[in-house]
Coordinates of C-alpha atoms (C1' of nucleotides) in Angstrom, one line a residue:
Chain C
M1 CA -139.1 13.7 -47.6
V2 CA -138.5 14.2 -51.3
W3 CA -135.0 15.1 -52.4
P4 CA -134.4 17.8 -54.9
E5 CA -134.4 16.4 -58.5
T6 CA -130.7 16.8 -59.1
F7 CA -129.6 14.7 -56.1
M8 CA -132.2 12.0 -56.3
N9 CA -129.9 9.7 -58.2
K10 CA -127.1 9.5 -55.6
A11 CA -126.9 6.6 -53.2
F12 CA -124.1 5.6 -50.8
A13 CA -123.8 2.8 -48.3
L14 CA -121.5 2.6 -45.4
I15 CA -120.8 -0.9 -44.0
D16 CA -119.1 -0.8 -40.6
C17 CA -118.1 -3.8 -38.5
N18 CA -119.3 -3.9 -35.0
C19 CA -116.5 -3.6 -32.4
F20 CA -114.2 -4.9 -35.1
Y21 CA -111.1 -6.0 -33.2
V22 CA -113.2 -7.9 -30.6
S23 CA -115.2 -9.5 -33.4
C24 CA -112.0 -10.7 -35.1
E25 CA -110.9 -12.3 -31.8
R26 CA -114.2 -14.0 -31.5
I27 CA -114.1 -15.6 -34.9
F28 CA -111.8 -18.2 -33.4
R29 CA -113.3 -18.3 -29.9
A30 CA -116.9 -19.4 -30.0
D31 CA -116.6 -19.7 -26.2
I32 CA -116.4 -15.9 -25.7
R33 CA -119.1 -14.7 -28.1
T34 CA -121.2 -13.4 -25.2
R35 CA -118.5 -12.6 -22.7
P36 CA -117.5 -9.0 -22.0
T37 CA -114.4 -8.6 -24.1
I38 CA -111.9 -5.9 -25.0
V39 CA -108.8 -5.4 -27.1
L40 CA -106.0 -3.3 -25.8
S41 CA -103.8 -0.8 -27.8
N42 CA -100.2 -1.4 -28.4
N43 CA -98.1 -1.8 -25.2
D44 CA -101.4 -3.0 -23.6
G45 CA -102.1 0.7 -22.8
C46 CA -105.8 1.2 -23.1
A47 CA -109.0 -0.3 -24.4
I48 CA -109.5 0.4 -28.2
A49 CA -112.4 -2.0 -28.9
R50 CA -115.2 -3.2 -26.6
S51 CA -117.9 -5.7 -27.0
P52 CA -121.4 -4.6 -26.1
E53 CA -121.1 -6.6 -22.9
A54 CA -117.9 -4.8 -22.0
K55 CA -119.6 -1.4 -22.7
S56 CA -122.3 -2.5 -20.3
L57 CA -119.7 -3.0 -17.6
G58 CA -119.0 0.8 -18.0
I59 CA -115.6 0.4 -19.8
K60 CA -115.0 3.6 -21.8
M61 CA -113.2 3.9 -25.1
G62 CA -109.5 4.6 -24.3
E63 CA -109.8 3.5 -20.7
P64 CA -106.4 2.7 -19.4
Y65 CA -105.8 -1.0 -18.6
F66 CA -104.7 -0.4 -15.0
K67 CA -108.2 0.9 -14.2
I68 CA -109.9 -2.3 -15.5
K69 CA -107.2 -4.8 -14.5
K70 CA -109.3 -5.9 -11.5
L71 CA -112.3 -6.9 -13.7
H72 CA -109.8 -8.9 -15.8
E73 CA -108.3 -10.6 -12.7
Q74 CA -111.7 -11.5 -11.4
K75 CA -112.4 -13.2 -14.8
K76 CA -115.3 -10.9 -15.4
L77 CA -113.6 -9.5 -18.5
Q78 CA -111.8 -11.2 -21.5
V79 CA -108.7 -9.2 -22.6
F80 CA -106.6 -9.3 -25.7
S81 CA -103.5 -7.5 -26.8
A82 CA -103.9 -5.9 -30.2
N83 CA -103.1 -8.4 -33.0
F84 CA -103.0 -6.1 -36.1
A85 CA -101.7 -8.7 -38.4
L86 CA -104.9 -10.7 -37.8
Y87 CA -107.2 -7.6 -38.1
T88 CA -105.6 -6.5 -41.4
N89 CA -106.1 -10.0 -42.8
I90 CA -109.8 -10.1 -41.8
S91 CA -110.3 -6.5 -43.1
K92 CA -109.2 -7.5 -46.6
R93 CA -111.7 -10.3 -46.7
F94 CA -114.4 -8.0 -45.4
S95 CA -113.9 -5.4 -48.2
N96 CA -113.6 -8.2 -50.8
I97 CA -117.0 -9.5 -49.9
I98 CA -118.5 -6.0 -50.3
S99 CA -116.8 -5.7 -53.7
S100 CA -118.4 -8.9 -54.8
L101 CA -121.9 -7.4 -54.2
A102 CA -121.4 -3.7 -55.0
P103 CA -119.6 -2.4 -58.1
R104 CA -117.8 0.7 -56.7
V105 CA -116.3 0.7 -53.2
E106 CA -113.9 2.8 -51.1
V107 CA -112.0 1.1 -48.3
Y108 CA -112.3 3.9 -45.8
S109 CA -110.6 2.3 -42.8
I110 CA -109.7 -1.1 -41.4
D111 CA -113.4 -1.7 -40.4
E112 CA -115.4 0.5 -42.7
T113 CA -116.1 0.5 -46.4
F114 CA -118.2 2.9 -48.5
A115 CA -120.1 1.6 -51.5
D116 CA -121.6 3.8 -54.3
L117 CA -125.0 2.2 -55.0
T118 CA -126.1 4.9 -57.4
G119 CA -128.5 3.5 -60.0
L120 CA -129.1 0.2 -58.2
N121 CA -132.6 -0.9 -57.0
N122 CA -133.9 -2.4 -53.8
L123 CA -131.2 -0.9 -51.7
T124 CA -132.4 -2.0 -48.4
D125 CA -132.5 -5.6 -49.7
L126 CA -129.0 -5.2 -51.0
G127 CA -127.9 -3.9 -47.6
L128 CA -129.4 -6.9 -45.9
R129 CA -127.6 -9.2 -48.4
I130 CA -124.2 -7.6 -47.7
H131 CA -124.8 -7.9 -44.0
A132 CA -125.8 -11.5 -44.2
K133 CA -122.9 -12.5 -46.4
I134 CA -120.3 -11.0 -44.2
L135 CA -121.9 -12.6 -41.1
D136 CA -122.1 -16.0 -42.9
E137 CA -118.6 -16.1 -44.3
L138 CA -116.6 -14.2 -41.7
K139 CA -118.8 -14.4 -38.6
I140 CA -118.3 -10.6 -38.3
P141 CA -121.5 -8.6 -37.4
T142 CA -121.9 -5.3 -39.3
C143 CA -124.3 -2.4 -39.6
V144 CA -125.2 -0.8 -42.9
G145 CA -126.3 2.8 -43.4
I146 CA -127.7 3.9 -46.8
A147 CA -128.4 7.5 -47.8
P148 CA -127.9 10.0 -50.6
T149 CA -124.7 11.4 -49.2
K150 CA -121.7 10.0 -47.3
V151 CA -122.4 12.1 -44.2
L152 CA -126.0 10.8 -44.1
A153 CA -124.8 7.2 -44.7
K154 CA -122.5 7.6 -41.7
L155 CA -125.4 8.9 -39.7
A156 CA -127.7 6.1 -40.7
N157 CA -125.0 3.6 -39.8
K158 CA -124.7 5.1 -36.3
L159 CA -128.4 4.8 -35.8
A160 CA -128.3 1.1 -36.9
K161 CA -125.5 0.6 -34.4
K162 CA -127.7 2.0 -31.6
S163 CA -130.8 0.0 -32.7
S164 CA -131.4 -3.4 -31.3
K165 CA -133.6 -4.4 -34.2
S166 CA -132.2 -3.1 -37.5
N167 CA -128.8 -3.9 -38.9
V168 CA -129.6 -1.9 -42.0
I169 CA -131.1 1.6 -42.1
N170 CA -132.0 3.2 -45.4
L171 CA -132.7 7.0 -45.3
I172 CA -133.3 7.4 -49.0
D173 CA -136.9 8.6 -49.4
S174 CA -137.4 7.9 -45.7
K175 CA -140.2 9.6 -43.8
H176 CA -138.1 9.2 -40.7
L177 CA -135.3 11.4 -42.0
E178 CA -136.2 14.4 -39.8
L179 CA -136.4 12.2 -36.7
A180 CA -133.0 10.6 -37.6
L181 CA -131.4 14.0 -37.8
K182 CA -133.1 15.1 -34.5
M183 CA -131.9 11.9 -32.8
T184 CA -128.3 12.7 -33.7
A185 CA -126.3 15.0 -31.4
I186 CA -124.2 17.5 -33.3
E187 CA -120.9 16.0 -32.1
D188 CA -121.9 12.7 -33.6
V189 CA -122.0 14.1 -37.1
W190 CA -119.1 12.8 -39.2
G191 CA -116.5 15.6 -39.4
I192 CA -117.8 17.6 -36.5
G193 CA -115.4 17.0 -33.6
R194 CA -115.2 18.4 -30.2
A195 CA -113.8 21.9 -31.0
S196 CA -116.4 22.4 -33.8
S197 CA -119.4 21.1 -31.8
E198 CA -118.5 23.5 -29.0
K199 CA -118.6 26.4 -31.3
L200 CA -121.9 25.3 -32.8
K201 CA -123.5 24.8 -29.4
L202 CA -122.8 28.5 -28.7
L203 CA -125.1 29.2 -31.7
G204 CA -127.7 27.0 -30.2
I205 CA -127.1 24.1 -32.5
E206 CA -127.5 20.9 -30.5
T207 CA -128.5 18.3 -33.1
A208 CA -127.8 17.4 -36.8
L209 CA -131.3 18.8 -37.5
D210 CA -130.4 22.2 -36.0
F211 CA -127.3 22.3 -38.0
K212 CA -129.0 21.4 -41.3
N213 CA -131.6 24.1 -40.7
F214 CA -129.2 26.8 -39.6
D215 CA -129.6 29.6 -42.1
N216 CA -126.4 31.5 -42.1
D217 CA -123.7 29.8 -44.3
L218 CA -121.3 32.7 -43.8
I219 CA -121.0 32.0 -40.1
I220 CA -120.6 28.3 -40.6
Q221 CA -117.8 28.9 -43.2
R222 CA -116.0 31.3 -40.9
L223 CA -116.2 29.0 -37.9
L224 CA -115.7 25.6 -39.5
S225 CA -114.1 26.4 -42.9
K226 CA -115.4 25.2 -46.2
V227 CA -115.4 21.6 -44.9
G228 CA -118.1 22.6 -42.3
L229 CA -120.2 24.0 -45.1
A230 CA -119.9 20.9 -47.2
I231 CA -120.9 18.8 -44.2
K232 CA -124.0 20.9 -43.8
K233 CA -124.9 20.5 -47.4
E234 CA -124.5 16.7 -47.1
L235 CA -127.0 16.8 -44.2
Q236 CA -129.4 18.5 -46.6
G237 CA -129.0 15.6 -49.0
I238 CA -126.6 17.4 -51.4
S239 CA -123.7 15.2 -52.1
C240 CA -120.3 16.9 -51.8
F241 CA -118.0 14.0 -51.0
D242 CA -117.5 11.3 -53.6
L243 CA -115.9 7.9 -53.2
E244 CA -112.1 8.2 -53.1
Y245 CA -110.5 5.4 -55.0
A246 CA -106.9 6.3 -55.2
A247 CA -106.4 6.4 -51.4
D248 CA -103.8 3.6 -51.4
R249 CA -100.9 6.0 -52.1
K250 CA -100.2 7.7 -48.9
K251 CA -98.7 11.2 -48.5
S252 CA -96.9 10.4 -45.3
I253 CA -95.9 7.3 -43.6
M254 CA -94.9 7.0 -39.9
C255 CA -94.0 4.4 -37.4
S256 CA -94.0 5.2 -33.7
R257 CA -94.3 3.3 -30.4
T258 CA -94.6 3.9 -26.7
F259 CA -92.3 1.6 -24.9
A260 CA -92.8 -0.4 -21.8
Q261 CA -89.8 1.3 -20.1
D262 CA -88.1 4.7 -20.3
I263 CA -85.2 4.8 -22.6
Y264 CA -82.1 6.8 -21.7
E265 CA -79.3 5.5 -23.9
K266 CA -78.5 7.0 -27.2
S267 CA -77.5 3.6 -28.6
A268 CA -81.0 2.2 -27.8
L269 CA -82.6 5.2 -29.4
K270 CA -80.6 4.7 -32.5
E271 CA -81.5 1.1 -32.7
I272 CA -85.2 1.9 -32.4
V273 CA -85.0 4.7 -35.0
A274 CA -83.1 2.4 -37.4
N275 CA -85.8 -0.3 -37.1
F276 CA -88.7 2.2 -37.5
T277 CA -86.9 3.7 -40.6
S278 CA -86.6 0.2 -42.1
D279 CA -90.3 -0.3 -41.7
V280 CA -91.4 3.0 -43.2
A281 CA -88.9 2.7 -46.1
C282 CA -90.3 -0.8 -46.9
E283 CA -93.8 0.6 -46.9
L284 CA -92.7 3.5 -49.1
R285 CA -91.3 1.1 -51.7
R286 CA -94.4 -1.0 -51.5
Q287 CA -96.4 2.0 -52.8
K288 CA -93.7 2.8 -55.3
S289 CA -92.8 6.2 -54.0
L290 CA -89.7 8.1 -53.0
C291 CA -89.4 10.5 -50.1
K292 CA -87.5 13.7 -49.7
E293 CA -88.0 14.4 -46.0
I294 CA -87.5 12.3 -42.9
S295 CA -88.2 13.4 -39.4
I296 CA -87.9 11.9 -35.9
Y297 CA -89.6 12.8 -32.7
A298 CA -89.5 11.6 -29.1
R299 CA -91.0 12.5 -25.8
A300 CA -90.9 11.5 -22.2
N301 CA -93.6 9.6 -20.4
R302 CA -96.2 12.3 -20.2
F303 CA -97.9 10.8 -17.2
N304 CA -94.8 10.9 -15.0
D305 CA -94.4 14.4 -13.8
K306 CA -91.1 13.5 -12.1
L307 CA -89.4 13.4 -15.5
I308 CA -88.4 16.4 -17.5
Q309 CA -91.2 16.8 -20.1
H310 CA -89.9 17.5 -23.5
K311 CA -91.0 17.1 -27.1
S312 CA -88.0 16.6 -29.2
F313 CA -88.2 16.9 -33.0
E314 CA -85.7 16.9 -35.9
K315 CA -86.2 17.0 -39.6
I316 CA -84.0 16.9 -42.7
T317 CA -84.7 17.4 -46.4
L318 CA -82.7 15.2 -48.7
I319 CA -81.1 16.4 -51.9
N320 CA -82.5 13.5 -53.9
P321 CA -85.6 11.6 -53.1
T322 CA -85.0 8.0 -52.2
S323 CA -86.6 4.9 -50.8
N324 CA -83.2 3.3 -49.9
T325 CA -83.4 1.9 -46.4
F326 CA -79.7 2.4 -45.8
T327 CA -79.6 6.0 -47.0
L328 CA -82.6 6.8 -44.9
I329 CA -81.2 5.1 -41.8
S330 CA -78.0 7.0 -42.0
K331 CA -80.0 10.3 -42.2
A332 CA -82.2 9.3 -39.4
L333 CA -79.2 8.4 -37.2
E334 CA -77.8 11.9 -37.9
L335 CA -81.0 13.3 -36.6
V336 CA -80.7 11.2 -33.4
D337 CA -77.3 12.7 -32.9
K338 CA -78.8 16.2 -33.2
M339 CA -81.8 15.5 -31.0
Y340 CA -80.4 13.4 -28.3
Q341 CA -79.8 15.0 -24.9
D342 CA -78.0 13.1 -22.1
G343 CA -80.3 12.7 -19.1
L344 CA -83.6 13.0 -20.9
S345 CA -85.9 10.0 -20.9
Y346 CA -87.5 8.8 -24.1
K347 CA -90.7 6.8 -23.8
K348 CA -92.5 7.5 -27.1
I349 CA -90.4 7.5 -30.3
G350 CA -91.4 8.0 -33.9
V351 CA -90.1 8.2 -37.4
Q352 CA -92.0 9.9 -40.2
I353 CA -91.3 10.3 -43.9
T354 CA -93.0 12.9 -46.1
N355 CA -92.8 14.8 -49.4
F356 CA -93.3 11.9 -51.7
F357 CA -92.5 11.5 -55.4
D358 CA -93.4 8.8 -57.9
N359 CA -90.7 6.2 -58.4
D360 CA -90.4 7.0 -62.1
N361 CA -91.4 10.6 -62.2
Y362 CA -89.0 12.9 -60.5
Q363 CA -86.1 15.3 -61.0
V364 CA -82.6 14.3 -60.0
D365 CA -80.7 17.2 -58.5
F366 CA -78.5 18.8 -61.2
F367 CA -75.5 19.3 -59.0
Y368 CA -75.8 16.0 -57.2
P369 CA -76.8 13.4 -59.9
Y370 CA -77.4 10.0 -58.4
D371 CA -77.6 6.5 -59.9
T372 CA -81.0 5.3 -58.8
N373 CA -80.9 2.1 -60.8
R374 CA -78.3 0.6 -58.5
D375 CA -80.4 1.6 -55.5
E376 CA -83.5 0.0 -57.0
K377 CA -81.8 -3.3 -57.6
V378 CA -80.4 -3.5 -54.1
M379 CA -83.7 -2.7 -52.5
K380 CA -85.6 -5.1 -54.7
T381 CA -83.3 -7.9 -53.6
L382 CA -83.6 -7.0 -50.0
D383 CA -87.4 -6.9 -50.2
Q384 CA -87.5 -10.2 -52.0
I385 CA -85.4 -12.0 -49.4
N386 CA -87.5 -10.6 -46.6
L387 CA -90.7 -11.5 -48.3
F388 CA -89.7 -15.2 -48.7
E389 CA -87.4 -15.7 -45.7
G390 CA -89.4 -13.7 -43.2
K391 CA -89.5 -10.0 -42.1
D392 CA -86.2 -8.6 -41.0
K393 CA -84.2 -11.6 -42.3
L394 CA -81.9 -9.1 -44.0
K395 CA -81.5 -5.8 -42.3
S396 CA -79.1 -3.0 -41.5
L397 CA -76.8 -3.8 -38.6
A398 CA -77.9 -0.5 -37.1
C399 CA -81.2 -2.3 -36.3
G400 CA -79.4 -4.5 -33.8
L401 CA -79.6 -8.2 -33.5
N402 CA -82.5 -8.6 -31.1
R403 CA -85.2 -6.2 -29.9
K404 CA -85.2 -7.6 -26.4
S405 CA -83.6 -4.5 -24.7
W406 CA -86.5 -2.3 -25.6
S407 CA -89.8 -4.0 -25.8
M408 CA -93.6 -3.5 -25.8
N409 CA -96.0 -5.2 -23.4
R410 CA -98.1 -7.7 -25.3
N411 CA -99.3 -10.0 -22.5
F412 CA -102.6 -11.1 -23.9
K413 CA -102.0 -11.7 -27.5
S414 CA -104.0 -14.3 -29.4
P415 CA -102.2 -16.7 -31.8
A416 CA -101.5 -15.6 -35.4
Y417 CA -104.3 -17.8 -36.7
L418 CA -104.0 -16.7 -40.3
T419 CA -100.6 -15.3 -40.7
S420 CA -98.1 -17.8 -39.2
W421 CA -97.7 -21.4 -40.3
D422 CA -96.9 -22.3 -36.7
E423 CA -100.1 -20.9 -35.3
L424 CA -102.7 -21.7 -37.9
F425 CA -106.2 -22.1 -36.7
N426 CA -107.3 -25.7 -36.7
F427 CA -110.8 -25.8 -38.1
G428 CA -111.1 -29.5 -37.5
Chain A
dT1 C1' -96.2 0.4 -11.4
dC2 C1' -99.7 0.9 -15.7
dT3 C1' -102.7 5.9 -20.4
dG4 C1' -102.1 3.7 -28.7
dG5 C1' -100.9 4.5 -33.5
dG6 C1' -101.4 6.2 -38.2
dG7 C1' -103.3 9.1 -41.3
dT8 C1' -105.6 13.6 -44.0
dC9 C1' -107.0 18.3 -44.8
dC10 C1' -107.3 23.2 -43.8
dT11 C1' -105.7 27.8 -42.4
dA12 C1' -102.9 31.5 -40.6
dG13 C1' -98.9 33.7 -40.9
dG14 C1' -94.1 34.3 -42.3
dA15 C1' -90.7 34.6 -46.1
dC16 C1' -89.9 36.1 -50.3
dC17 C1' -90.6 38.3 -54.7
dC18 C1' -91.7 42.2 -57.9
Chain M
dT1 C1' -89.3 61.3 -41.9
dC2 C1' -91.7 59.1 -45.3
dT3 C1' -92.1 53.4 -45.2
dG4 C1' -97.4 50.0 -50.7
dG5 C1' -99.7 46.3 -52.3
dG6 C1' -100.3 42.0 -54.2
dG7 C1' -98.9 37.5 -55.2
dT8 C1' -96.9 32.7 -54.2
dC9 C1' -95.0 29.2 -51.5
dC10 C1' -93.9 26.9 -47.4
dT11 C1' -94.6 25.5 -42.7
dA12 C1' -96.5 24.8 -38.1
dG13 C1' -100.3 23.7 -35.8
dG14 C1' -105.1 22.6 -35.3
dA15 C1' -108.9 19.7 -36.1
dC16 C1' -110.6 15.7 -37.6
dC17 C1' -111.0 10.6 -38.6
dC18 C1' -110.5 5.5 -37.3

DNA sequence: TCTGGGGTCCTAGGACCC
DNA sequence: TCTGGGGTCCTAGGACCC
């Protein structure tokens, strides 16, 4: 197929790691490279990464651990608790390797990076080089999809994942494009989720090809909004989504956990909220922002119908934006006072901050002027100490002295090979 | 017994204003 | 009894992503 003149020049690659978390664990464990292996979510709740061998055993994405425990006990399955410190570290190395071979990249997620290859030659070769270098230096297998739009690059990547032969699929000027679109179910198109695909199926659209050829844009716009329309254009080879570089400044930051046990005491709730608030505030300062809103939420164990099911939520808007841990903790604790109800059980708890301003570009409230310099100095000192002396060396007393009383299950964690001096991997 | 966490974007509808 | 129309801003909630 020949692309319209105006879009001929665009080229995107999507490089995606195969079962990333499992692959990270396997870097240090040559003995399990062909064993069925999974990585569990926080609290050892459910499977969030599966090796091909584990998929063959019939383990689904999101499958709760208690359903596969037996396989684990029979030693037919290797199981790890999530070790996000390790995965984040490997992820940075992964995107750095791509940057060394492609000039413009967008780190899209922990295991996926887009590269803008516009204007470069021999793209399939380049894709193969990227794949080989990551495998060589990191021992992480990847797939590469190349196409004139991001949606098509995603689609090409998915096909490469399914293929047993090709790690790189290039759809630019490909005579197989129609077939590729036909092979892709509508719900597998990037940006078309369950709700949208159900609507499209009512129109008789079953595949990416059907969608691309559907000739009524008004209906698509009404059903799927303007985003749906953009996705359709991308399938036609018309690029609507560019690389997004400035993605590192978040617009909201949250921290939430599901705990191993139900929590009933207000004091425990406060301690948890204080800790979560410390974490989000630290992240907020790292990206040099201030926030003007903080909210907390909590709910009971939704799988236990003997408990009163509730979704509790409280939010407060601050007079002056801040990133001061202590200010935010005191506000968050006020919210706990408002939210807490005696007798309710709390299993999942979260803190979220929103409504961000740049550190050096915001308006102090006229009636409540506020010395931000002092704030900044105190927080800088706190961050420095925690950076060099270890996380949580210096913290608010509200955070409690140990986290033992409310914990997460993490029974199958691998060592912190790369992020702790005590657990460094011995390459000898 | 045991079922994750962290984001973004879009839209409809309400509040408010003139 | 009659009871507009248009605009903006904000928020809650849905949908999607990994």
